[in-house]
């Protein structure tokens, strides 16, 4: 799917890590929430409250889930899941677009 129709968009951007991660929240008609964002080259750690699925739209990244020892690589067209109440590290070497789906 290349677009979401009939959504509400929060106008104020979510800006994290001094602007290295910027997203906008959208609400779908069924009440689900997603963020559409961009990651700039960086090495960041995110904490999660609820479970998340991240779709990589363009670019690539490597992630290290909480409690794991091996980094995993993801590129455009791929997704990864992060459990709720955990954290993950993400390394980005090029501008990367993503969609984050929340449980």
PDB file of N, CA, C and O in Angstrom, residues 24-64:
ATOM      1  N   UNK A  24       5.169  11.851  11.940  1.00  0.00           N
ATOM      2  CA  UNK A  24       3.830  12.396  12.141  1.00  0.00           C
ATOM      3  C   UNK A  24       2.903  11.238  12.465  1.00  0.00           C
ATOM      4  O   UNK A  24       3.026  10.150  11.880  1.00  0.00           O
ATOM      5  N   UNK A  25       1.988  11.467  13.385  1.00  0.00           N
ATOM      6  CA  UNK A  25       1.029  10.445  13.788  1.00  0.00           C
ATOM      7  C   UNK A  25      -0.214  10.563  12.925  1.00  0.00           C
ATOM      8  O   UNK A  25      -0.709  11.667  12.688  1.00  0.00           O
ATOM      9  N   UNK A  26      -0.707   9.406  12.461  1.00  0.00           N
ATOM     10  CA  UNK A  26      -1.975   9.363  11.735  1.00  0.00           C
ATOM     11  C   UNK A  26      -2.916   8.410  12.460  1.00  0.00           C
ATOM     12  O   UNK A  26      -2.479   7.448  13.087  1.00  0.00           O
ATOM     13  N   UNK A  27      -4.198   8.728  12.399  1.00  0.00           N
ATOM     14  CA  UNK A  27      -5.241   7.869  12.964  1.00  0.00           C
ATOM     15  C   UNK A  27      -6.100   7.377  11.809  1.00  0.00           C
ATOM     16  O   UNK A  27      -6.599   8.188  11.019  1.00  0.00           O
ATOM     17  N   UNK A  28      -6.274   6.065  11.712  1.00  0.00           N
ATOM     18  CA  UNK A  28      -7.079   5.483  10.656  1.00  0.00           C
ATOM     19  C   UNK A  28      -8.540   5.411  11.077  1.00  0.00           C
ATOM     20  O   UNK A  28      -8.842   5.479  12.272  1.00  0.00           O
ATOM     21  N   UNK A  29      -9.457   5.256  10.113  1.00  0.00           N
ATOM     22  CA  UNK A  29     -10.887   5.207  10.443  1.00  0.00           C
ATOM     23  C   UNK A  29     -11.249   4.130  11.469  1.00  0.00           C
ATOM     24  O   UNK A  29     -12.196   4.293  12.225  1.00  0.00           O
ATOM     25  N   UNK A  30     -10.472   3.029  11.524  1.00  0.00           N
ATOM     26  CA  UNK A  30     -10.780   1.963  12.481  1.00  0.00           C
ATOM     27  C   UNK A  30     -10.246   2.260  13.883  1.00  0.00           C
ATOM     28  O   UNK A  30     -10.356   1.446  14.791  1.00  0.00           O
ATOM     29  N   UNK A  31      -9.624   3.439  14.071  1.00  0.00           N
ATOM     30  CA  UNK A  31      -9.101   3.825  15.374  1.00  0.00           C
ATOM     31  C   UNK A  31      -7.643   3.465  15.599  1.00  0.00           C
ATOM     32  O   UNK A  31      -7.066   3.849  16.617  1.00  0.00           O
ATOM     33  N   UNK A  32      -7.040   2.739  14.674  1.00  0.00           N
ATOM     34  CA  UNK A  32      -5.632   2.382  14.844  1.00  0.00           C
ATOM     35  C   UNK A  32      -4.745   3.599  14.584  1.00  0.00           C
ATOM     36  O   UNK A  32      -5.113   4.534  13.881  1.00  0.00           O
ATOM     37  N   UNK A  33      -3.568   3.563  15.184  1.00  0.00           N
ATOM     38  CA  UNK A  33      -2.615   4.668  15.117  1.00  0.00           C
ATOM     39  C   UNK A  33      -1.325   4.186  14.478  1.00  0.00           C
ATOM     40  O   UNK A  33      -0.852   3.085  14.752  1.00  0.00           O
ATOM     41  N   UNK A  34      -0.740   5.024  13.639  1.00  0.00           N
ATOM     42  CA  UNK A  34       0.540   4.740  13.001  1.00  0.00           C
ATOM     43  C   UNK A  34       1.372   6.012  13.019  1.00  0.00           C
ATOM     44  O   UNK A  34       0.833   7.104  13.165  1.00  0.00           O
ATOM     45  N   UNK A  35       2.675   5.860  12.878  1.00  0.00           N
ATOM     46  CA  UNK A  35       3.509   7.026  12.641  1.00  0.00           C
ATOM     47  C   UNK A  35       4.237   6.819  11.322  1.00  0.00           C
ATOM     48  O   UNK A  35       4.642   5.693  10.980  1.00  0.00           O
ATOM     49  N   UNK A  36       4.370   7.904  10.579  1.00  0.00           N
ATOM     50  CA  UNK A  36       5.119   7.921   9.328  1.00  0.00           C
ATOM     51  C   UNK A  36       6.337   8.776   9.593  1.00  0.00           C
ATOM     52  O   UNK A  36       6.199   9.946   9.977  1.00  0.00           O
ATOM     53  N   UNK A  37       7.531   8.205   9.419  1.00  0.00           N
ATOM     54  CA  UNK A  37       8.701   8.955   9.831  1.00  0.00           C
ATOM     55  C   UNK A  37       9.922   8.778   8.965  1.00  0.00           C
ATOM     56  O   UNK A  37       9.953   7.968   8.031  1.00  0.00           O
ATOM     57  N   UNK A  38      10.925   9.560   9.332  1.00  0.00           N
ATOM     58  CA  UNK A  38      12.220   9.561   8.658  1.00  0.00           C
ATOM     59  C   UNK A  38      13.301   9.490   9.733  1.00  0.00           C
ATOM     60  O   UNK A  38      13.247  10.214  10.728  1.00  0.00           O
ATOM     61  N   UNK A  39      14.261   8.610   9.504  1.00  0.00           N
ATOM     62  CA  UNK A  39      15.444   8.515  10.362  1.00  0.00           C
ATOM     63  C   UNK A  39      16.644   9.022   9.576  1.00  0.00           C
ATOM     64  O   UNK A  39      16.871   8.596   8.434  1.00  0.00           O
ATOM     65  N   UNK A  40      17.407   9.932  10.171  1.00  0.00           N
ATOM     66  CA  UNK A  40      18.648  10.389   9.568  1.00  0.00           C
ATOM     67  C   UNK A  40      19.781   9.495  10.050  1.00  0.00           C
ATOM     68  O   UNK A  40      19.637   8.799  11.062  1.00  0.00           O
ATOM     69  N   UNK A  41      20.910   9.477   9.348  1.00  0.00           N
ATOM     70  CA  UNK A  41      22.023   8.627   9.782  1.00  0.00           C
ATOM     71  C   UNK A  41      22.349   8.841  11.260  1.00  0.00           C
ATOM     72  O   UNK A  41      22.563   9.976  11.701  1.00  0.00           O
ATOM     73  N   UNK A  42      22.336   7.734  12.012  1.00  0.00           N
ATOM     74  CA  UNK A  42      22.518   7.822  13.464  1.00  0.00           C
ATOM     75  C   UNK A  42      22.531   6.426  14.069  1.00  0.00           C
ATOM     76  O   UNK A  42      22.305   5.430  13.388  1.00  0.00           O
ATOM     77  N   UNK A  43      22.786   6.384  15.371  1.00  0.00           N
ATOM     78  CA  UNK A  43      22.687   5.171  16.187  1.00  0.00           C
ATOM     79  C   UNK A  43      21.852   5.569  17.393  1.00  0.00           C
ATOM     80  O   UNK A  43      22.315   6.350  18.231  1.00  0.00           O
ATOM     81  N   UNK A  44      20.618   5.048  17.474  1.00  0.00           N
ATOM     82  CA  UNK A  44      19.644   5.494  18.471  1.00  0.00           C
ATOM     83  C   UNK A  44      19.110   4.319  19.274  1.00  0.00           C
ATOM     84  O   UNK A  44      19.137   3.180  18.799  1.00  0.00           O
ATOM     85  N   UNK A  45      18.580   4.599  20.451  1.00  0.00           N
ATOM     86  CA  UNK A  45      17.896   3.602  21.262  1.00  0.00           C
ATOM     87  C   UNK A  45      16.482   4.084  21.536  1.00  0.00           C
ATOM     88  O   UNK A  45      16.284   5.191  22.032  1.00  0.00           O
ATOM     89  N   UNK A  46      15.494   3.254  21.189  1.00  0.00           N
ATOM     90  CA  UNK A  46      14.090   3.548  21.411  1.00  0.00           C
ATOM     91  C   UNK A  46      13.543   2.641  22.500  1.00  0.00           C
ATOM     92  O   UNK A  46      13.886   1.453  22.552  1.00  0.00           O
ATOM     93  N   UNK A  47      12.677   3.170  23.338  1.00  0.00           N
ATOM     94  CA  UNK A  47      11.932   2.389  24.323  1.00  0.00           C
ATOM     95  C   UNK A  47      10.501   2.257  23.827  1.00  0.00           C
ATOM     96  O   UNK A  47       9.948   3.209  23.274  1.00  0.00           O
ATOM     97  N   UNK A  48       9.903   1.084  24.026  1.00  0.00           N
ATOM     98  CA  UNK A  48       8.533   0.863  23.554  1.00  0.00           C
ATOM     99  C   UNK A  48       7.603   0.652  24.744  1.00  0.00           C
ATOM    100  O   UNK A  48       7.967  -0.001  25.717  1.00  0.00           O
ATOM    101  N   UNK A  49       6.418   1.197  24.624  1.00  0.00           N
ATOM    102  CA  UNK A  49       5.368   0.929  25.609  1.00  0.00           C
ATOM    103  C   UNK A  49       4.513  -0.224  25.103  1.00  0.00           C
ATOM    104  O   UNK A  49       4.318  -1.221  25.786  1.00  0.00           O
ATOM    105  N   UNK A  50       4.041  -0.100  23.862  1.00  0.00           N
ATOM    106  CA  UNK A  50       3.240  -1.174  23.260  1.00  0.00           C
ATOM    107  C   UNK A  50       4.062  -1.844  22.164  1.00  0.00           C
ATOM    108  O   UNK A  50       5.082  -1.308  21.719  1.00  0.00           O
ATOM    109  N   UNK A  51       3.620  -3.006  21.745  1.00  0.00           N
ATOM    110  CA  UNK A  51       4.294  -3.715  20.654  1.00  0.00           C
ATOM    111  C   UNK A  51       4.214  -2.876  19.380  1.00  0.00           C
ATOM    112  O   UNK A  51       3.241  -2.156  19.156  1.00  0.00           O
ATOM    113  N   UNK A  52       5.251  -2.958  18.559  1.00  0.00           N
ATOM    114  CA  UNK A  52       5.318  -2.186  17.326  1.00  0.00           C
ATOM    115  C   UNK A  52       5.785  -3.072  16.177  1.00  0.00           C
ATOM    116  O   UNK A  52       6.564  -3.995  16.382  1.00  0.00           O
ATOM    117  N   UNK A  53       5.313  -2.734  14.994  1.00  0.00           N
ATOM    118  CA  UNK A  53       5.854  -3.303  13.762  1.00  0.00           C
ATOM    119  C   UNK A  53       6.349  -2.140  12.934  1.00  0.00           C
ATOM    120  O   UNK A  53       5.616  -1.169  12.717  1.00  0.00           O
ATOM    121  N   UNK A  54       7.601  -2.208  12.500  1.00  0.00           N
ATOM    122  CA  UNK A  54       8.156  -1.145  11.674  1.00  0.00           C
ATOM    123  C   UNK A  54       8.372  -1.653  10.267  1.00  0.00           C
ATOM    124  O   UNK A  54       9.063  -2.656  10.062  1.00  0.00           O
ATOM    125  N   UNK A  55       7.751  -0.960   9.307  1.00  0.00           N
ATOM    126  CA  UNK A  55       7.948  -1.244   7.885  1.00  0.00           C
ATOM    127  C   UNK A  55       8.988  -0.258   7.369  1.00  0.00           C
ATOM    128  O   UNK A  55       8.831   0.957   7.537  1.00  0.00           O
ATOM    129  N   UNK A  56      10.017  -0.763   6.721  1.00  0.00           N
ATOM    130  CA  UNK A  56      11.024   0.105   6.117  1.00  0.00           C
ATOM    131  C   UNK A  56      10.546   0.418   4.698  1.00  0.00           C
ATOM    132  O   UNK A  56      10.374  -0.491   3.881  1.00  0.00           O
ATOM    133  N   UNK A  57      10.319   1.692   4.417  1.00  0.00           N
ATOM    134  CA  UNK A  57       9.786   2.124   3.133  1.00  0.00           C
ATOM    135  C   UNK A  57      10.919   2.405   2.146  1.00  0.00           C
ATOM    136  O   UNK A  57      10.841   2.036   0.974  1.00  0.00           O
ATOM    137  N   UNK A  58      11.948   3.075   2.608  1.00  0.00           N
ATOM    138  CA  UNK A  58      13.141   3.293   1.780  1.00  0.00           C
ATOM    139  C   UNK A  58      14.342   3.363   2.708  1.00  0.00           C
ATOM    140  O   UNK A  58      14.216   3.632   3.899  1.00  0.00           O
ATOM    141  N   UNK A  59      15.505   3.088   2.161  1.00  0.00           N
ATOM    142  CA  UNK A  59      16.715   3.065   2.965  1.00  0.00           C
ATOM    143  C   UNK A  59      16.939   1.694   3.580  1.00  0.00           C
ATOM    144  O   UNK A  59      16.388   0.687   3.123  1.00  0.00           O
ATOM    145  N   UNK A  60      17.733   1.692   4.632  1.00  0.00           N
ATOM    146  CA  UNK A  60      18.061   0.442   5.321  1.00  0.00           C
ATOM    147  C   UNK A  60      18.487   0.754   6.743  1.00  0.00           C
ATOM    148  O   UNK A  60      18.870   1.880   7.043  1.00  0.00           O
ATOM    149  N   UNK A  61      18.438  -0.265   7.587  1.00  0.00           N
ATOM    150  CA  UNK A  61      18.845  -0.092   8.983  1.00  0.00           C
ATOM    151  C   UNK A  61      19.279  -1.428   9.550  1.00  0.00           C
ATOM    152  O   UNK A  61      19.045  -2.483   8.951  1.00  0.00           O
ATOM    153  N   UNK A  62      19.913  -1.355  10.692  1.00  0.00           N
ATOM    154  CA  UNK A  62      20.238  -2.537  11.485  1.00  0.00           C
ATOM    155  C   UNK A  62      19.628  -2.322  12.853  1.00  0.00           C
ATOM    156  O   UNK A  62      19.662  -1.204  13.382  1.00  0.00           O
ATOM    157  N   UNK A  63      19.082  -3.385  13.437  1.00  0.00           N
ATOM    158  CA  UNK A  63      18.485  -3.274  14.765  1.00  0.00           C
ATOM    159  C   UNK A  63      19.052  -4.327  15.700  1.00  0.00           C
ATOM    160  O   UNK A  63      19.477  -5.404  15.270  1.00  0.00           O
ATOM    161  N   UNK A  64      19.028  -3.979  16.972  1.00  0.00           N
ATOM    162  CA  UNK A  64      19.405  -4.909  18.036  1.00  0.00           C
ATOM    163  C   UNK A  64      18.295  -4.845  19.070  1.00  0.00           C
ATOM    164  O   UNK A  64      18.124  -3.839  19.759  1.00  0.00           O
TER     165      UNK A  64
END
